[in-house]
Every structure is written in C-alpha cells, then in structure tokens.
Coordinates of C-alpha atoms in Angstrom, one line a residue:
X1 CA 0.0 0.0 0.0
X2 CA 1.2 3.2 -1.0
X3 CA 2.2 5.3 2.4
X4 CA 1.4 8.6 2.9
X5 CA 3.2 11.8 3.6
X6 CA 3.3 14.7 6.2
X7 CA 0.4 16.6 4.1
X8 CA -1.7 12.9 4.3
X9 CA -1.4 12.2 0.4
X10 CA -0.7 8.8 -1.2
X11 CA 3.2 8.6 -1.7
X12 CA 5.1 6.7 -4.7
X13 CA 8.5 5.2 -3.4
X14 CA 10.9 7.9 -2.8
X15 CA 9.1 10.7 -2.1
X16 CA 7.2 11.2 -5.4
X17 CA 3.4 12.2 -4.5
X18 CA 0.5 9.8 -5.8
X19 CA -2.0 11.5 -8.0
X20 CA -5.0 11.6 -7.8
X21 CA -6.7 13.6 -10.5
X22 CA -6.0 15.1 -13.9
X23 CA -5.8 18.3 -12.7
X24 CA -3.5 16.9 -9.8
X25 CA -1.4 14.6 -12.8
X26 CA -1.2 18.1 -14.7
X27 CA -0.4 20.3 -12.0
X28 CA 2.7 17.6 -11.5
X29 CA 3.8 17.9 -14.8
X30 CA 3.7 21.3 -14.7
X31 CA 5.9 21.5 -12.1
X32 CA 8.1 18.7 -13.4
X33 CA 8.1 20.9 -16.6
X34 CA 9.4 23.9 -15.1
X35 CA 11.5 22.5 -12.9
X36 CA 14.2 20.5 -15.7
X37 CA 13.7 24.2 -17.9
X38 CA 15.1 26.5 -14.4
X39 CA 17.7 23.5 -14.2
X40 CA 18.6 23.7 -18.0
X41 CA 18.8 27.8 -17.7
X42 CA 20.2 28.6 -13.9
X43 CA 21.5 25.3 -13.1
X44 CA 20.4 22.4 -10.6
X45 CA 22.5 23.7 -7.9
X46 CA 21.3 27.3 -8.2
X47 CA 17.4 26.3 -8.7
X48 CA 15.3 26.5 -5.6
X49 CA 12.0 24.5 -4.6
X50 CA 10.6 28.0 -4.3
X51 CA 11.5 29.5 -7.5
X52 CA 10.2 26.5 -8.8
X53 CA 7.1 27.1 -7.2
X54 CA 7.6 31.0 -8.5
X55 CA 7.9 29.8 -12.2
X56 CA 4.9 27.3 -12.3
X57 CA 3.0 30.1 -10.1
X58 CA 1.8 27.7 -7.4
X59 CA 2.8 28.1 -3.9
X60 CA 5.5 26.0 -2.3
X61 CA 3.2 24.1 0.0
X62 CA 1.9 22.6 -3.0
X63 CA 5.2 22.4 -4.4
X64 CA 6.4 19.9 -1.8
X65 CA 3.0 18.2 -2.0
X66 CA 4.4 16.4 -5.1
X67 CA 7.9 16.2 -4.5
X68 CA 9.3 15.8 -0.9
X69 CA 12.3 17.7 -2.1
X70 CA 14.7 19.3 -5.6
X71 CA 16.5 15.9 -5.5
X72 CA 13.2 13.9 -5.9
X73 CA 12.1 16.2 -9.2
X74 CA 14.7 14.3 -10.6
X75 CA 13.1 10.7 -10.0
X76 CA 10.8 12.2 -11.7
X77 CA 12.0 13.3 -14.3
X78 CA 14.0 9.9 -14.6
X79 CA 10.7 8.1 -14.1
X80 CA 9.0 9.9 -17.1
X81 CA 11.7 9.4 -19.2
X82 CA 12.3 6.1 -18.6
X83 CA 8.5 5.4 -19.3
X84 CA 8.8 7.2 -22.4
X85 CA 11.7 5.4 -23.7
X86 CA 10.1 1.7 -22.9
X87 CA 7.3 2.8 -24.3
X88 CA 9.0 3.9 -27.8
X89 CA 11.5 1.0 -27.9
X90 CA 8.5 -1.2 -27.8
X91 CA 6.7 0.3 -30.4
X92 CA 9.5 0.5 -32.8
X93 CA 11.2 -3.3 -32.1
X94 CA 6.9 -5.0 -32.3
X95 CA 7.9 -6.6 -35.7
X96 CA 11.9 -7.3 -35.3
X97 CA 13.0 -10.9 -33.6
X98 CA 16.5 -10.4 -34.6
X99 CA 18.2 -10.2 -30.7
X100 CA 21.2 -8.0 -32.1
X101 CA 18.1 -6.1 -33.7
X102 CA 16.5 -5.5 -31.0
X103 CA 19.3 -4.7 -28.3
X104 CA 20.1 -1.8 -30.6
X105 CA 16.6 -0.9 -31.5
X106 CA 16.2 -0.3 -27.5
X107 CA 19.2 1.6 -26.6
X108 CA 18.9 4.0 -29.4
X109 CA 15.9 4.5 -28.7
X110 CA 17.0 5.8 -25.0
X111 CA 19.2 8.3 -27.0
X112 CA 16.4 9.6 -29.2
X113 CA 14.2 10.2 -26.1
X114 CA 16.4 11.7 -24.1
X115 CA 18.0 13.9 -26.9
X116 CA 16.3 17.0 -25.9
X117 CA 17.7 16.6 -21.8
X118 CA 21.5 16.4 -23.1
X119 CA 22.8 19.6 -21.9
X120 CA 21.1 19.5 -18.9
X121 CA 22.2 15.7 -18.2
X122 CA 25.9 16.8 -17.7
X123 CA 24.7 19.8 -14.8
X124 CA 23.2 17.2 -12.5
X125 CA 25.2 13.9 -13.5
X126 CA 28.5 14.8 -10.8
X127 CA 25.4 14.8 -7.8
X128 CA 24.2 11.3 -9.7
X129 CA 27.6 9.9 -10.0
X130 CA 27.9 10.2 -6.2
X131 CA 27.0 6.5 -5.3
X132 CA 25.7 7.8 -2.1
X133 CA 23.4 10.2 -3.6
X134 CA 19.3 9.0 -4.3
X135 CA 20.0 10.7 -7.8
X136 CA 22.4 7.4 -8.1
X137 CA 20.9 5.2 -11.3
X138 CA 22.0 2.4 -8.4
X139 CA 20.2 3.7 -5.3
X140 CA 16.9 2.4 -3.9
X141 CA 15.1 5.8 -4.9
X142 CA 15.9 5.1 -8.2
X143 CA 14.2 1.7 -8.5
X144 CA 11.0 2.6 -10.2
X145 CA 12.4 4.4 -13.4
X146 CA 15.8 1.4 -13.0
X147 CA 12.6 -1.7 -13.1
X148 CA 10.7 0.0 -15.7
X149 CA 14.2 -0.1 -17.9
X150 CA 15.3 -3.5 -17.1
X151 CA 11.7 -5.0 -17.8
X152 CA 12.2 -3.0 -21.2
X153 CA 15.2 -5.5 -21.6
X154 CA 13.8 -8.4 -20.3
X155 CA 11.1 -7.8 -23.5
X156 CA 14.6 -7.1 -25.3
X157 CA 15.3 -10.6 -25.0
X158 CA 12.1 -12.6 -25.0
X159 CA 10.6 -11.6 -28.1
X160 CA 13.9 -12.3 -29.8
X161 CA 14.8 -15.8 -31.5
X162 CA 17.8 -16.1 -29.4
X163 CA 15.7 -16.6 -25.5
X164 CA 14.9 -20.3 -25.8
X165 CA 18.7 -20.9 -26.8
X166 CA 19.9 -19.7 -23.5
X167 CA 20.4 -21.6 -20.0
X168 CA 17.6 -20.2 -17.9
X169 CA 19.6 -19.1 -15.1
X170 CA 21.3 -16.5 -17.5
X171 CA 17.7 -15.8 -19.1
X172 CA 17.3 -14.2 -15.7
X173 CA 20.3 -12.4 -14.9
X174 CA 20.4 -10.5 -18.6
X175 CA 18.3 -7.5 -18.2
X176 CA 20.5 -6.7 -15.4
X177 CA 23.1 -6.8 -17.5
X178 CA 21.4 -5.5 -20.7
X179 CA 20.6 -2.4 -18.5
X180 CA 24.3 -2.0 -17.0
X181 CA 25.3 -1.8 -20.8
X182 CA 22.9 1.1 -21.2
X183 CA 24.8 2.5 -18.2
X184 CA 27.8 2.4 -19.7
X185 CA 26.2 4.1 -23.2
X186 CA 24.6 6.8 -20.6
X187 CA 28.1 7.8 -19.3
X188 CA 29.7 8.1 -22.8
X189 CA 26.2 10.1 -23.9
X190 CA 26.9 12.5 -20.9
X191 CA 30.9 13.5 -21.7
X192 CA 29.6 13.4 -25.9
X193 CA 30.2 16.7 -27.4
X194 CA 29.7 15.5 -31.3
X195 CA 27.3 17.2 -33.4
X196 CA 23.7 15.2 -32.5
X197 CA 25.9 12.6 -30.1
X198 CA 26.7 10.9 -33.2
X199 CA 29.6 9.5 -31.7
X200 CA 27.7 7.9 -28.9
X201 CA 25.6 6.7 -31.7
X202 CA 28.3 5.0 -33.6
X203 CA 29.7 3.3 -29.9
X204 CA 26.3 1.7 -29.9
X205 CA 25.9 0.9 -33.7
X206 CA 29.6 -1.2 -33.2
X207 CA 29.0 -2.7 -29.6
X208 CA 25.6 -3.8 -29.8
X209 CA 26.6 -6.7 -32.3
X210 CA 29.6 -7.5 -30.4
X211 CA 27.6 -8.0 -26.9
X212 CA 24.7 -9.6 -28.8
X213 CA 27.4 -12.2 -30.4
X214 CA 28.9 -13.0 -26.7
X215 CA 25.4 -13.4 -25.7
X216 CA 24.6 -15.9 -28.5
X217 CA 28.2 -17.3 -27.5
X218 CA 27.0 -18.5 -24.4
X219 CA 24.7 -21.1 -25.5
X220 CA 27.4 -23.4 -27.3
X221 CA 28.7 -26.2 -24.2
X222 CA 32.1 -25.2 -25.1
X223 CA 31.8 -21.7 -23.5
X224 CA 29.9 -23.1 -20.6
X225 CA 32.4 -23.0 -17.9
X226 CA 33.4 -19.2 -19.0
X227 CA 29.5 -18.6 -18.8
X228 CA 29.3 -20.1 -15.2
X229 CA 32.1 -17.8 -13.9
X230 CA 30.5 -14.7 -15.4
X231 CA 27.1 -15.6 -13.9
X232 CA 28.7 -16.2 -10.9
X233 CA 30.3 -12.7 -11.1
X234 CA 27.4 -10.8 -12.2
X235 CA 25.4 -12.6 -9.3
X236 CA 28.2 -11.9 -6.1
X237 CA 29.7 -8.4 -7.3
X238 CA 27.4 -6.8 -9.7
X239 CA 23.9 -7.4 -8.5
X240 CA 24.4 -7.1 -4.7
X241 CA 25.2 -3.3 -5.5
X242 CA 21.8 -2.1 -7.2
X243 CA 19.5 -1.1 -4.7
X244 CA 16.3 -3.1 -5.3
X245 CA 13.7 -1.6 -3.1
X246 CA 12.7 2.1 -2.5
X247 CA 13.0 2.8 1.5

C-alpha cells in the first residue's frame, strides 16, 4: 500500500506524490516541466524549490506536495523518461526478432528520447555519480524508473529468436546486465560533445553486435564454464550493489 506523507497524500517510493486527478497529474507535470527548464537555464545547484514554485505560479506548499524535495524532481523526471523510452523502444522493435536487432533498437531508442535533456544531463550527472546520492541510477530511490528499464530488456530478450537458446539461469540475470550496458552508453552520452551525439551513436551501432554475439556465445557447451564464472560474477559483485527496493 502506497504510504502517505506529512500533508496525508498517497506517496510513490521515494518521495514522489501519488496522483489523484488530472488536474492533480497536470499540475505535477507542470511542475516537473518547469523545474528540468530553471535546471537547464540557472543550473540544478542554483534552482530553488521556491523559484520552482515561482515559475509554475503555485505556492511551495503545494510544491512539496508532489515532491518531498529538488533531489526527488529528478526521479521524476527519470521516471518519465524512462516510461517514455520503454514505451517507444517497444513500439519500434513490435515486428523485429532479430536479438542484435532488437538490443540496438532499444538503446537508441534511450538516446532519441532523451535527446532533448542532453545539456542539462551533464549539470546534475556529478550529484548522480555520487554513489551515495538518491539521484544514483544504483540507489533504492531510483528503483522505479531502473525496473521500468530492465523490464524493457527483459522484453529485449524474449521476443527475440535467441531466448529459448539460453540456460535459464542466465535468461534471468540478462536484463541486469542489458541495462548496465545502457549505463555504460549513458556515461559516454553524458561527456559526448559531437554534433547530435553521433559518436555515442556509432559506440552503440559497433558494440551492440559484439555484446549480442557474446550473448549468442554462451549457448554453445564449449563456453559453458566461462558462462558459469560470469554468472557467478554478475550474481556476487554486480547485482548485490543495485539497490532493489525504494525505503
């Protein structure tokens, strides 16, 4: 059950405010809206709840209705986006079975969607990159927009041609994986000053086969024991640090 917060409204984990109504879902985005423009112009260090509050003309109150605090307008903003992007990489991979296909279909799909937030990513990613910080991809706060993405790769997989080749165990333990690859493409995204990323672009267009290749690898008994020690890896050093639940 969703818990609620010092003003008595429904909560979503970490922080973000339940809504209710249209008006209350549009008075959110509103506020959402202004909030990654003030960032984009003045900073995320330098923007305030309040002028926040000032630029959407609402009052503060209601301003920390919906968000519990600045660092929680970015869960939100990495919720939407997230939603966005799993939403588009569906549509656009629906009639491709190809795994290779799809893997790339997905991840450039993240860089089309969040396209527009590229400036702005680089203000904000040295408070994300702290791995003590909620704004961490890795920390509990962050595990609604981080399960919406690695269900996106767990569709990645078993729509492709390639799923009922591979031991089940590692069926399981890919989307983690698949999305730690994005993390990787995120990171190069962030530091990419070519003209419309294209060099981020052309990282993904010649690592996507090469992972998807490894992948198919795995299924062939040869490549077994190699496969073992990765899982085993993956499932002691990797996994263990991604928070899984929002406190």
């Amino acid at each position: 059950m969703d818990k609620p917060n010092e003003t008595g409204a429904p909560e979503l984990p970490g922080g973000r405010a339940l809504p209710k109504t249209d008006k209350s879902e549009q008075t959110r985005a509103l506020i959402l809206e202004t909030a990654m423009r003030l960032f984009q112009e003045r900073g995320y260090e330098k923007t305030t709840m309040r002028a926040i509050a000032t630029e959407a003309g609402i009052s503060v109150g209601n301003a920390y209705y919906y968000f519990a605090g600045k660092e929680f307008l970015i869960q939100g903003f990495y919720d939407r986006m997230t939603y966005d992007h799993a939403a588009d990489a569906r549509n656009r991979m629906a009639e491709t079975r190809e795994f290779a296909a799809r893997l790339e279909i997905a991840i450039t799909s993240w860089l089309d969607t969040a396209a527009p937030y590229h400036e702005f990513a680089a203000q904000f990613f040295r408070t994300a990159a702290d791995p003590t910080s909620s704004l961490s991809p890795f920390s509990n706060e962050s595990h609604p927009a981080r399960a919406t993405a690695v269900e996106l790769f767990r569709d990645v997989l078993a729509g492709s041609e390639l799923a009922p080749k591979l031991d089940a165990e590692l069926v399981e333990l890919l989307p983690d994986v698949l999305w730690l690859h994005l993390m990787i493409v995120v990171l190069y995204w962030v530091f990419d000053r070519t003209e419309g990323t294209e060099r981020t672009r052309e990282f993904v267009r010649r690592s996507t086969p090469m992972a998807a290749r490894l992948i198919n690898l795995s299924r062939y008994r040869v490549f077994r024991p190699i496969v073992r020690d990765a899982k085993g890896l993956i499932q002691d050093f990797i996994l263990p640090t991604i928070g899984k639940v929002a406190k």
